[in-house]
Amino acid sequence: MKGIQRFLVIYGVAITAFCLYFAVLSYHILNDQAVDPAVSAEQISTAASEAAKVSTGSSHYYLAVRTGQVVILKDDDVFETTGIEEQDMSEELRQEVQQKISFESAEEVYAFLESCSS
């Protein structure tokens, strides 16, 4: 009986020591990742550039033709479909759209389209 008790005590101490070792190891790994200057600097610069983009309104709008219709792109993503068919556009407007005209705001795009339709 004493042999089994001794084994259980040694086994319990060994398991406890391994658990503590892995807990301390994972704590240090997590702290090293959080304090890593390269990661922190990259996250800060990305957050700063996104904040600057939002605050300055530096999004760009473009006119393009997708699936035969004129669409408004915002930073290369479809922002809105205009409902204007490519075949209904004048040759001059079609050439301008192919040159990827840049606009600073959606209002400028709408004003441009209005001026083309009148």
PDB file of C-alpha atoms in Angstrom:
ATOM      1  CA  MET A   1       0.000   0.000   0.000  1.00  0.00           C
ATOM      2  CA  LYS A   2       2.877   2.354   0.823  1.00  0.00           C
ATOM      3  CA  GLY A   3       4.332   1.818  -2.642  1.00  0.00           C
ATOM      4  CA  ILE A   4       1.096   2.929  -4.319  1.00  0.00           C
ATOM      5  CA  GLN A   5       0.807   5.984  -2.087  1.00  0.00           C
ATOM      6  CA  ARG A   6       4.412   6.958  -2.821  1.00  0.00           C
ATOM      7  CA  PHE A   7       3.779   6.519  -6.551  1.00  0.00           C
ATOM      8  CA  LEU A   8       0.634   8.673  -6.407  1.00  0.00           C
ATOM      9  CA  VAL A   9       2.410  11.434  -4.488  1.00  0.00           C
ATOM     10  CA  ILE A  10       5.355  11.467  -6.920  1.00  0.00           C
ATOM     11  CA  TYR A  11       2.949  11.303  -9.878  1.00  0.00           C
ATOM     12  CA  GLY A  12       0.884  14.202  -8.449  1.00  0.00           C
ATOM     13  CA  VAL A  13       3.992  16.339  -7.866  1.00  0.00           C
ATOM     14  CA  ALA A  14       5.298  15.620 -11.370  1.00  0.00           C
ATOM     15  CA  ILE A  15       1.960  16.479 -13.024  1.00  0.00           C
ATOM     16  CA  THR A  16       1.707  19.679 -10.971  1.00  0.00           C
ATOM     17  CA  ALA A  17       5.263  20.660 -11.968  1.00  0.00           C
ATOM     18  CA  PHE A  18       4.511  20.078 -15.676  1.00  0.00           C
ATOM     19  CA  CYS A  19       1.310  22.118 -15.433  1.00  0.00           C
ATOM     20  CA  LEU A  20       3.130  25.008 -13.774  1.00  0.00           C
ATOM     21  CA  TYR A  21       5.929  24.821 -16.353  1.00  0.00           C
ATOM     22  CA  PHE A  22       3.490  25.014 -19.275  1.00  0.00           C
ATOM     23  CA  ALA A  23       1.495  27.808 -17.615  1.00  0.00           C
ATOM     24  CA  VAL A  24       4.653  29.914 -17.138  1.00  0.00           C
ATOM     25  CA  LEU A  25       5.838  29.096 -20.660  1.00  0.00           C
ATOM     26  CA  SER A  26       2.543  30.131 -22.259  1.00  0.00           C
ATOM     27  CA  TYR A  27       2.445  33.315 -20.151  1.00  0.00           C
ATOM     28  CA  HIS A  28       5.900  34.336 -21.401  1.00  0.00           C
ATOM     29  CA  ILE A  29       5.049  33.490 -25.010  1.00  0.00           C
ATOM     30  CA  LEU A  30       1.891  35.603 -24.880  1.00  0.00           C
ATOM     31  CA  ASN A  31       3.729  38.525 -23.274  1.00  0.00           C
ATOM     32  CA  ASP A  32       6.569  38.342 -25.794  1.00  0.00           C
ATOM     33  CA  GLN A  33       4.078  38.533 -28.658  1.00  0.00           C
ATOM     34  CA  ALA A  34       2.263  41.484 -27.132  1.00  0.00           C
ATOM     35  CA  VAL A  35       5.491  43.437 -26.558  1.00  0.00           C
ATOM     36  CA  ASP A  36       7.168  42.549 -29.857  1.00  0.00           C
ATOM     37  CA  PRO A  37       8.156  45.989 -31.282  1.00  0.00           C
ATOM     38  CA  ALA A  38       7.880  44.901 -34.918  1.00  0.00           C
ATOM     39  CA  VAL A  39       4.309  43.736 -34.477  1.00  0.00           C
ATOM     40  CA  SER A  40       3.364  46.766 -32.409  1.00  0.00           C
ATOM     41  CA  ALA A  41       4.910  49.210 -34.888  1.00  0.00           C
ATOM     42  CA  GLU A  42       3.149  47.509 -37.801  1.00  0.00           C
ATOM     43  CA  GLN A  43      -0.203  47.586 -36.022  1.00  0.00           C
ATOM     44  CA  ILE A  44       0.259  51.239 -35.078  1.00  0.00           C
ATOM     45  CA  SER A  45       1.230  52.295 -38.609  1.00  0.00           C
ATOM     46  CA  THR A  46      -1.701  50.381 -40.121  1.00  0.00           C
ATOM     47  CA  ALA A  47      -4.120  51.924 -37.643  1.00  0.00           C
ATOM     48  CA  ALA A  48      -2.661  55.390 -38.265  1.00  0.00           C
ATOM     49  CA  SER A  49      -2.936  55.072 -42.041  1.00  0.00           C
ATOM     50  CA  GLU A  50      -6.554  53.883 -41.762  1.00  0.00           C
ATOM     51  CA  ALA A  51      -7.359  56.766 -39.430  1.00  0.00           C
ATOM     52  CA  ALA A  52      -5.713  59.241 -41.799  1.00  0.00           C
ATOM     53  CA  LYS A  53      -7.638  57.788 -44.712  1.00  0.00           C
ATOM     54  CA  VAL A  54     -10.935  58.190 -42.867  1.00  0.00           C
ATOM     55  CA  SER A  55     -10.174  61.635 -41.469  1.00  0.00           C
ATOM     56  CA  THR A  56      -8.891  63.140 -44.718  1.00  0.00           C
ATOM     57  CA  GLY A  57     -11.530  61.438 -46.848  1.00  0.00           C
ATOM     58  CA  SER A  58      -8.858  60.182 -49.216  1.00  0.00           C
ATOM     59  CA  SER A  59     -11.117  57.554 -50.739  1.00  0.00           C
ATOM     60  CA  HIS A  60     -11.239  57.776 -54.489  1.00  0.00           C
ATOM     61  CA  TYR A  61     -14.265  57.164 -56.635  1.00  0.00           C
ATOM     62  CA  TYR A  62     -14.105  56.019 -60.244  1.00  0.00           C
ATOM     63  CA  LEU A  63     -16.515  55.227 -63.038  1.00  0.00           C
ATOM     64  CA  ALA A  64     -16.160  51.833 -64.671  1.00  0.00           C
ATOM     65  CA  VAL A  65     -18.098  49.363 -66.770  1.00  0.00           C
ATOM     66  CA  ARG A  66     -18.971  46.022 -65.190  1.00  0.00           C
ATOM     67  CA  THR A  67     -21.200  43.470 -66.924  1.00  0.00           C
ATOM     68  CA  GLY A  68     -22.343  46.053 -69.442  1.00  0.00           C
ATOM     69  CA  GLN A  69     -23.407  48.677 -66.890  1.00  0.00           C
ATOM     70  CA  VAL A  70     -21.701  51.794 -65.585  1.00  0.00           C
ATOM     71  CA  VAL A  71     -20.797  51.436 -61.913  1.00  0.00           C
ATOM     72  CA  ILE A  72     -19.206  53.722 -59.370  1.00  0.00           C
ATOM     73  CA  LEU A  73     -16.119  52.242 -57.736  1.00  0.00           C
ATOM     74  CA  LYS A  74     -14.855  53.301 -54.337  1.00  0.00           C
ATOM     75  CA  ASP A  75     -11.221  52.253 -53.932  1.00  0.00           C
ATOM     76  CA  ASP A  76     -11.671  49.449 -56.504  1.00  0.00           C
ATOM     77  CA  ASP A  77     -14.830  48.034 -54.865  1.00  0.00           C
ATOM     78  CA  VAL A  78     -18.267  48.509 -56.427  1.00  0.00           C
ATOM     79  CA  PHE A  79     -19.909  51.366 -54.516  1.00  0.00           C
ATOM     80  CA  GLU A  80     -23.088  51.736 -56.561  1.00  0.00           C
ATOM     81  CA  THR A  81     -24.622  50.621 -59.835  1.00  0.00           C
ATOM     82  CA  THR A  82     -25.857  53.570 -61.903  1.00  0.00           C
ATOM     83  CA  GLY A  83     -28.304  51.714 -64.129  1.00  0.00           C
ATOM     84  CA  ILE A  84     -26.683  53.252 -67.238  1.00  0.00           C
ATOM     85  CA  GLU A  85     -26.064  50.653 -69.910  1.00  0.00           C
ATOM     86  CA  GLU A  86     -22.724  50.758 -71.721  1.00  0.00           C
ATOM     87  CA  GLN A  87     -24.487  50.761 -75.085  1.00  0.00           C
ATOM     88  CA  ASP A  88     -26.444  53.893 -74.087  1.00  0.00           C
ATOM     89  CA  MET A  89     -23.284  55.924 -73.406  1.00  0.00           C
ATOM     90  CA  SER A  90     -21.848  58.302 -75.957  1.00  0.00           C
ATOM     91  CA  GLU A  91     -18.499  57.383 -77.449  1.00  0.00           C
ATOM     92  CA  GLU A  92     -16.895  60.349 -75.666  1.00  0.00           C
ATOM     93  CA  LEU A  93     -18.209  59.233 -72.264  1.00  0.00           C
ATOM     94  CA  ARG A  94     -17.175  55.630 -72.933  1.00  0.00           C
ATOM     95  CA  GLN A  95     -13.594  56.764 -73.616  1.00  0.00           C
ATOM     96  CA  GLU A  96     -13.529  58.887 -70.459  1.00  0.00           C
ATOM     97  CA  VAL A  97     -14.767  55.986 -68.347  1.00  0.00           C
ATOM     98  CA  GLN A  98     -12.098  53.710 -69.826  1.00  0.00           C
ATOM     99  CA  GLN A  99      -9.434  56.249 -68.761  1.00  0.00           C
ATOM    100  CA  LYS A 100     -10.623  55.812 -65.148  1.00  0.00           C
ATOM    101  CA  ILE A 101     -11.544  59.330 -64.120  1.00  0.00           C
ATOM    102  CA  SER A 102     -10.842  59.946 -60.425  1.00  0.00           C
ATOM    103  CA  PHE A 103     -13.295  61.758 -58.137  1.00  0.00           C
ATOM    104  CA  GLU A 104     -12.836  62.811 -54.523  1.00  0.00           C
ATOM    105  CA  SER A 105     -16.433  62.236 -53.441  1.00  0.00           C
ATOM    106  CA  ALA A 106     -19.596  60.484 -54.525  1.00  0.00           C
ATOM    107  CA  GLU A 107     -21.228  63.898 -55.012  1.00  0.00           C
ATOM    108  CA  GLU A 108     -18.626  64.741 -57.672  1.00  0.00           C
ATOM    109  CA  VAL A 109     -19.423  61.497 -59.492  1.00  0.00           C
ATOM    110  CA  TYR A 110     -23.157  62.248 -59.431  1.00  0.00           C
ATOM    111  CA  ALA A 111     -22.546  65.814 -60.668  1.00  0.00           C
ATOM    112  CA  PHE A 112     -20.400  64.463 -63.511  1.00  0.00           C
ATOM    113  CA  LEU A 113     -23.036  61.941 -64.530  1.00  0.00           C
ATOM    114  CA  GLU A 114     -25.714  64.609 -64.387  1.00  0.00           C
ATOM    115  CA  SER A 115     -23.700  66.898 -66.634  1.00  0.00           C
ATOM    116  CA  CYS A 116     -23.212  64.066 -69.133  1.00  0.00           C
ATOM    117  CA  SER A 117     -26.902  63.217 -69.295  1.00  0.00           C
ATOM    118  CA  SER A 118     -28.094  66.761 -69.925  1.00  0.00           C
TER     119      SER A 118
END
